[in-house]
């Protein structure tokens, strides 16, 4: 037995369909975003269940009772997907661009060159503020660009906004 037998087969090259390059250092977002999304789901679920329950009580139609069950099953499924979706979010700062990844079934990788950024927004709704979170939204000349990084602590969101703005200005001067 030689040393080559212990090593095993070489690792398979990454799939060309794998959109998340392993060559960059991905920054995760805060797991507190899970609670924000679960509260949003809970509010929506409460409203839908209340309407269905009242309609079922008034009419007594069995389809409304079945709809209640379906809504509860969908809510359970959505709870699992919220947790997994938050874990899928990430961003990476490179020399010339920002990478943003997200998605479970359909994975999405947005690459935003610093020179194409027009402005950067930092937003935080009431639920995000309650959990000390903010979202960084990148705006480019392309109408289809929707790169955003949710679930950041305000200090990190401000740092990222300032860095992206400074890099965008530096890169735009060279055009």
PDB file of C-alpha atoms in Angstrom:
ATOM      1  CA  UNK A   1       0.000   0.000   0.000  1.00  0.00           C
ATOM      2  CA  UNK A   2       1.459   3.367  -0.957  1.00  0.00           C
ATOM      3  CA  UNK A   3       0.535   6.920   0.049  1.00  0.00           C
ATOM      4  CA  UNK A   4      -1.669   7.375  -3.029  1.00  0.00           C
ATOM      5  CA  UNK A   5      -4.067   4.648  -1.844  1.00  0.00           C
ATOM      6  CA  UNK A   6      -4.778   6.572   1.353  1.00  0.00           C
ATOM      7  CA  UNK A   7      -5.614   9.820  -0.403  1.00  0.00           C
ATOM      8  CA  UNK A   8      -8.570   8.532  -2.423  1.00  0.00           C
ATOM      9  CA  UNK A   9      -9.968   9.950  -5.605  1.00  0.00           C
ATOM     10  CA  UNK A  10      -9.451  13.630  -6.321  1.00  0.00           C
ATOM     11  CA  UNK A  11     -12.371  15.871  -5.384  1.00  0.00           C
ATOM     12  CA  UNK A  12     -14.876  16.467  -8.135  1.00  0.00           C
ATOM     13  CA  UNK A  13     -14.701  19.886  -9.750  1.00  0.00           C
ATOM     14  CA  UNK A  14     -17.508  22.214  -8.768  1.00  0.00           C
ATOM     15  CA  UNK A  15     -20.583  22.037 -10.916  1.00  0.00           C
ATOM     16  CA  UNK A  16     -20.889  24.824 -13.488  1.00  0.00           C
ATOM     17  CA  UNK A  17     -24.472  25.148 -12.261  1.00  0.00           C
ATOM     18  CA  UNK A  18     -23.336  25.910  -8.708  1.00  0.00           C
ATOM     19  CA  UNK A  19     -23.791  29.668  -8.483  1.00  0.00           C
ATOM     20  CA  UNK A  20     -22.074  30.243  -5.145  1.00  0.00           C
ATOM     21  CA  UNK A  21     -18.321  30.285  -5.629  1.00  0.00           C
ATOM     22  CA  UNK A  22     -16.357  28.694  -2.827  1.00  0.00           C
ATOM     23  CA  UNK A  23     -13.371  30.939  -3.556  1.00  0.00           C
ATOM     24  CA  UNK A  24     -14.794  33.929  -1.677  1.00  0.00           C
ATOM     25  CA  UNK A  25     -15.310  34.461   2.042  1.00  0.00           C
ATOM     26  CA  UNK A  26     -19.076  34.707   2.530  1.00  0.00           C
ATOM     27  CA  UNK A  27     -20.406  36.891   5.341  1.00  0.00           C
ATOM     28  CA  UNK A  28     -23.609  35.531   6.916  1.00  0.00           C
ATOM     29  CA  UNK A  29     -26.536  37.703   7.927  1.00  0.00           C
ATOM     30  CA  UNK A  30     -27.982  37.799  11.432  1.00  0.00           C
ATOM     31  CA  UNK A  31     -30.086  34.804  12.436  1.00  0.00           C
ATOM     32  CA  UNK A  32     -32.434  37.265  14.166  1.00  0.00           C
ATOM     33  CA  UNK A  33     -33.965  37.797  10.728  1.00  0.00           C
ATOM     34  CA  UNK A  34     -35.627  34.403  11.253  1.00  0.00           C
ATOM     35  CA  UNK A  35     -37.682  35.894  14.114  1.00  0.00           C
ATOM     36  CA  UNK A  36     -38.630  38.938  12.044  1.00  0.00           C
ATOM     37  CA  UNK A  37     -39.864  36.727   9.198  1.00  0.00           C
ATOM     38  CA  UNK A  38     -41.674  34.349  11.572  1.00  0.00           C
ATOM     39  CA  UNK A  39     -43.503  37.269  13.211  1.00  0.00           C
ATOM     40  CA  UNK A  40     -44.531  38.558   9.770  1.00  0.00           C
ATOM     41  CA  UNK A  41     -45.802  35.081   8.904  1.00  0.00           C
ATOM     42  CA  UNK A  42     -47.628  34.873  12.246  1.00  0.00           C
ATOM     43  CA  UNK A  43     -49.450  38.158  11.650  1.00  0.00           C
ATOM     44  CA  UNK A  44     -50.522  37.103   8.167  1.00  0.00           C
ATOM     45  CA  UNK A  45     -51.514  33.663   9.429  1.00  0.00           C
ATOM     46  CA  UNK A  46     -53.609  35.125  12.268  1.00  0.00           C
ATOM     47  CA  UNK A  47     -55.570  37.302   9.846  1.00  0.00           C
ATOM     48  CA  UNK A  48     -56.177  34.477   7.348  1.00  0.00           C
ATOM     49  CA  UNK A  49     -57.143  31.972  10.052  1.00  0.00           C
ATOM     50  CA  UNK A  50     -59.502  34.465  11.684  1.00  0.00           C
ATOM     51  CA  UNK A  51     -61.294  35.143   8.394  1.00  0.00           C
ATOM     52  CA  UNK A  52     -61.536  31.436   7.558  1.00  0.00           C
ATOM     53  CA  UNK A  53     -62.707  30.507  11.073  1.00  0.00           C
ATOM     54  CA  UNK A  54     -65.427  33.173  11.084  1.00  0.00           C
ATOM     55  CA  UNK A  55     -66.571  32.185   7.582  1.00  0.00           C
ATOM     56  CA  UNK A  56     -66.631  28.507   8.592  1.00  0.00           C
ATOM     57  CA  UNK A  57     -68.575  29.272  11.779  1.00  0.00           C
ATOM     58  CA  UNK A  58     -71.134  31.328   9.868  1.00  0.00           C
ATOM     59  CA  UNK A  59     -71.609  29.026   6.872  1.00  0.00           C
ATOM     60  CA  UNK A  60     -70.580  25.654   8.282  1.00  0.00           C
ATOM     61  CA  UNK A  61     -69.301  24.611   4.834  1.00  0.00           C
ATOM     62  CA  UNK A  62     -66.768  21.800   5.013  1.00  0.00           C
ATOM     63  CA  UNK A  63     -64.489  23.414   2.396  1.00  0.00           C
ATOM     64  CA  UNK A  64     -63.698  26.235   4.807  1.00  0.00           C
ATOM     65  CA  UNK A  65     -62.651  23.712   7.450  1.00  0.00           C
ATOM     66  CA  UNK A  66     -60.443  21.992   4.886  1.00  0.00           C
ATOM     67  CA  UNK A  67     -58.991  25.380   3.929  1.00  0.00           C
ATOM     68  CA  UNK A  68     -58.061  25.945   7.593  1.00  0.00           C
ATOM     69  CA  UNK A  69     -56.113  22.686   7.566  1.00  0.00           C
ATOM     70  CA  UNK A  70     -54.357  23.543   4.309  1.00  0.00           C
ATOM     71  CA  UNK A  71     -53.392  26.991   5.606  1.00  0.00           C
ATOM     72  CA  UNK A  72     -51.902  25.433   8.748  1.00  0.00           C
ATOM     73  CA  UNK A  73     -49.896  22.928   6.681  1.00  0.00           C
ATOM     74  CA  UNK A  74     -48.615  25.701   4.417  1.00  0.00           C
ATOM     75  CA  UNK A  75     -47.673  27.771   7.469  1.00  0.00           C
ATOM     76  CA  UNK A  76     -45.649  24.861   8.878  1.00  0.00           C
ATOM     77  CA  UNK A  77     -43.895  24.410   5.525  1.00  0.00           C
ATOM     78  CA  UNK A  78     -43.181  28.153   5.289  1.00  0.00           C
ATOM     79  CA  UNK A  79     -41.715  28.151   8.800  1.00  0.00           C
ATOM     80  CA  UNK A  80     -39.140  25.569   7.738  1.00  0.00           C
ATOM     81  CA  UNK A  81     -38.329  27.441   4.530  1.00  0.00           C
ATOM     82  CA  UNK A  82     -37.887  30.738   6.387  1.00  0.00           C
ATOM     83  CA  UNK A  83     -35.197  29.190   8.583  1.00  0.00           C
ATOM     84  CA  UNK A  84     -33.418  27.649   5.614  1.00  0.00           C
ATOM     85  CA  UNK A  85     -33.749  30.794   3.480  1.00  0.00           C
ATOM     86  CA  UNK A  86     -32.162  33.011   6.125  1.00  0.00           C
ATOM     87  CA  UNK A  87     -29.236  30.590   6.357  1.00  0.00           C
ATOM     88  CA  UNK A  88     -28.819  30.802   2.557  1.00  0.00           C
ATOM     89  CA  UNK A  89     -28.302  34.600   2.528  1.00  0.00           C
ATOM     90  CA  UNK A  90     -24.748  35.871   2.371  1.00  0.00           C
ATOM     91  CA  UNK A  91     -22.568  38.553   0.869  1.00  0.00           C
ATOM     92  CA  UNK A  92     -18.922  38.948  -0.045  1.00  0.00           C
ATOM     93  CA  UNK A  93     -16.913  42.077  -0.723  1.00  0.00           C
ATOM     94  CA  UNK A  94     -14.313  41.700  -3.461  1.00  0.00           C
ATOM     95  CA  UNK A  95     -11.868  44.180  -4.979  1.00  0.00           C
ATOM     96  CA  UNK A  96     -14.189  45.335  -7.786  1.00  0.00           C
ATOM     97  CA  UNK A  97     -17.654  44.107  -6.875  1.00  0.00           C
ATOM     98  CA  UNK A  98     -20.068  42.928  -4.223  1.00  0.00           C
ATOM     99  CA  UNK A  99     -21.546  39.437  -4.372  1.00  0.00           C
ATOM    100  CA  UNK A 100     -24.945  38.717  -2.818  1.00  0.00           C
ATOM    101  CA  UNK A 101     -26.330  35.182  -2.645  1.00  0.00           C
ATOM    102  CA  UNK A 102     -29.717  33.835  -1.607  1.00  0.00           C
ATOM    103  CA  UNK A 103     -32.296  31.253  -2.494  1.00  0.00           C
ATOM    104  CA  UNK A 104     -33.053  27.635  -1.783  1.00  0.00           C
ATOM    105  CA  UNK A 105     -34.726  25.978  -4.731  1.00  0.00           C
ATOM    106  CA  UNK A 106     -33.662  28.692  -7.141  1.00  0.00           C
ATOM    107  CA  UNK A 107     -30.274  29.948  -6.059  1.00  0.00           C
ATOM    108  CA  UNK A 108     -29.420  33.488  -7.030  1.00  0.00           C
ATOM    109  CA  UNK A 109     -26.045  35.161  -7.160  1.00  0.00           C
ATOM    110  CA  UNK A 110     -26.003  38.905  -7.825  1.00  0.00           C
ATOM    111  CA  UNK A 111     -22.679  40.481  -8.716  1.00  0.00           C
ATOM    112  CA  UNK A 112     -22.775  44.260  -8.469  1.00  0.00           C
ATOM    113  CA  UNK A 113     -19.699  46.118  -9.758  1.00  0.00           C
ATOM    114  CA  UNK A 114     -18.856  49.069  -7.542  1.00  0.00           C
ATOM    115  CA  UNK A 115     -18.554  51.309 -10.619  1.00  0.00           C
ATOM    116  CA  UNK A 116     -22.217  50.617 -11.528  1.00  0.00           C
ATOM    117  CA  UNK A 117     -23.708  51.602  -8.174  1.00  0.00           C
ATOM    118  CA  UNK A 118     -25.710  54.794  -8.205  1.00  0.00           C
ATOM    119  CA  UNK A 119     -26.696  54.893  -4.553  1.00  0.00           C
ATOM    120  CA  UNK A 120     -27.037  52.674  -1.508  1.00  0.00           C
ATOM    121  CA  UNK A 121     -30.010  52.691   0.888  1.00  0.00           C
ATOM    122  CA  UNK A 122     -30.138  51.469   4.465  1.00  0.00           C
ATOM    123  CA  UNK A 123     -33.672  50.761   5.674  1.00  0.00           C
ATOM    124  CA  UNK A 124     -35.190  49.299   8.826  1.00  0.00           C
ATOM    125  CA  UNK A 125     -38.899  48.781   9.403  1.00  0.00           C
ATOM    126  CA  UNK A 126     -40.509  48.521  12.837  1.00  0.00           C
ATOM    127  CA  UNK A 127     -39.873  44.789  13.198  1.00  0.00           C
ATOM    128  CA  UNK A 128     -36.281  45.110  12.021  1.00  0.00           C
ATOM    129  CA  UNK A 129     -35.663  47.939  14.478  1.00  0.00           C
ATOM    130  CA  UNK A 130     -37.162  45.862  17.296  1.00  0.00           C
ATOM    131  CA  UNK A 131     -34.556  43.182  16.551  1.00  0.00           C
ATOM    132  CA  UNK A 132     -31.752  45.708  15.864  1.00  0.00           C
ATOM    133  CA  UNK A 133     -31.529  44.866  12.155  1.00  0.00           C
ATOM    134  CA  UNK A 134     -31.303  46.800   8.901  1.00  0.00           C
ATOM    135  CA  UNK A 135     -31.280  46.120   5.151  1.00  0.00           C
ATOM    136  CA  UNK A 136     -28.756  47.482   2.665  1.00  0.00           C
ATOM    137  CA  UNK A 137     -30.302  48.029  -0.792  1.00  0.00           C
ATOM    138  CA  UNK A 138     -28.046  48.629  -3.798  1.00  0.00           C
ATOM    139  CA  UNK A 139     -29.334  50.684  -6.707  1.00  0.00           C
ATOM    140  CA  UNK A 140     -27.701  50.529 -10.112  1.00  0.00           C
ATOM    141  CA  UNK A 141     -28.488  51.872 -13.556  1.00  0.00           C
ATOM    142  CA  UNK A 142     -30.030  48.511 -14.448  1.00  0.00           C
ATOM    143  CA  UNK A 143     -33.739  48.418 -13.661  1.00  0.00           C
ATOM    144  CA  UNK A 144     -33.585  44.690 -12.939  1.00  0.00           C
ATOM    145  CA  UNK A 145     -30.964  45.029 -10.216  1.00  0.00           C
ATOM    146  CA  UNK A 146     -32.433  44.148  -6.855  1.00  0.00           C
ATOM    147  CA  UNK A 147     -29.340  43.363  -4.854  1.00  0.00           C
ATOM    148  CA  UNK A 148     -30.055  43.750  -1.183  1.00  0.00           C
ATOM    149  CA  UNK A 149     -28.561  42.415   1.998  1.00  0.00           C
ATOM    150  CA  UNK A 150     -31.140  42.042   4.790  1.00  0.00           C
ATOM    151  CA  UNK A 151     -30.530  41.108   8.406  1.00  0.00           C
ATOM    152  CA  UNK A 152     -27.489  43.253   9.133  1.00  0.00           C
ATOM    153  CA  UNK A 153     -26.785  44.960  12.427  1.00  0.00           C
ATOM    154  CA  UNK A 154     -27.104  48.760  12.003  1.00  0.00           C
ATOM    155  CA  UNK A 155     -23.380  49.332  12.545  1.00  0.00           C
ATOM    156  CA  UNK A 156     -22.486  46.763   9.861  1.00  0.00           C
ATOM    157  CA  UNK A 157     -25.162  48.168   7.521  1.00  0.00           C
ATOM    158  CA  UNK A 158     -23.723  51.684   7.920  1.00  0.00           C
ATOM    159  CA  UNK A 159     -20.167  50.414   7.434  1.00  0.00           C
ATOM    160  CA  UNK A 160     -21.180  48.520   4.286  1.00  0.00           C
ATOM    161  CA  UNK A 161     -23.130  51.517   2.947  1.00  0.00           C
ATOM    162  CA  UNK A 162     -20.182  53.861   3.502  1.00  0.00           C
ATOM    163  CA  UNK A 163     -17.685  51.411   1.996  1.00  0.00           C
ATOM    164  CA  UNK A 164     -19.833  50.731  -1.065  1.00  0.00           C
ATOM    165  CA  UNK A 165     -20.471  54.439  -1.589  1.00  0.00           C
ATOM    166  CA  UNK A 166     -16.757  55.273  -1.337  1.00  0.00           C
ATOM    167  CA  UNK A 167     -15.771  52.421  -3.659  1.00  0.00           C
ATOM    168  CA  UNK A 168     -18.511  53.395  -6.107  1.00  0.00           C
ATOM    169  CA  UNK A 169     -17.264  56.981  -6.224  1.00  0.00           C
ATOM    170  CA  UNK A 170     -13.656  55.864  -6.693  1.00  0.00           C
ATOM    171  CA  UNK A 171     -14.556  53.468  -9.512  1.00  0.00           C
ATOM    172  CA  UNK A 172     -16.882  55.982 -11.211  1.00  0.00           C
ATOM    173  CA  UNK A 173     -14.078  58.565 -11.414  1.00  0.00           C
ATOM    174  CA  UNK A 174     -12.121  56.205 -13.653  1.00  0.00           C
ATOM    175  CA  UNK A 175     -14.900  56.035 -16.252  1.00  0.00           C
TER     176      UNK A 175
END
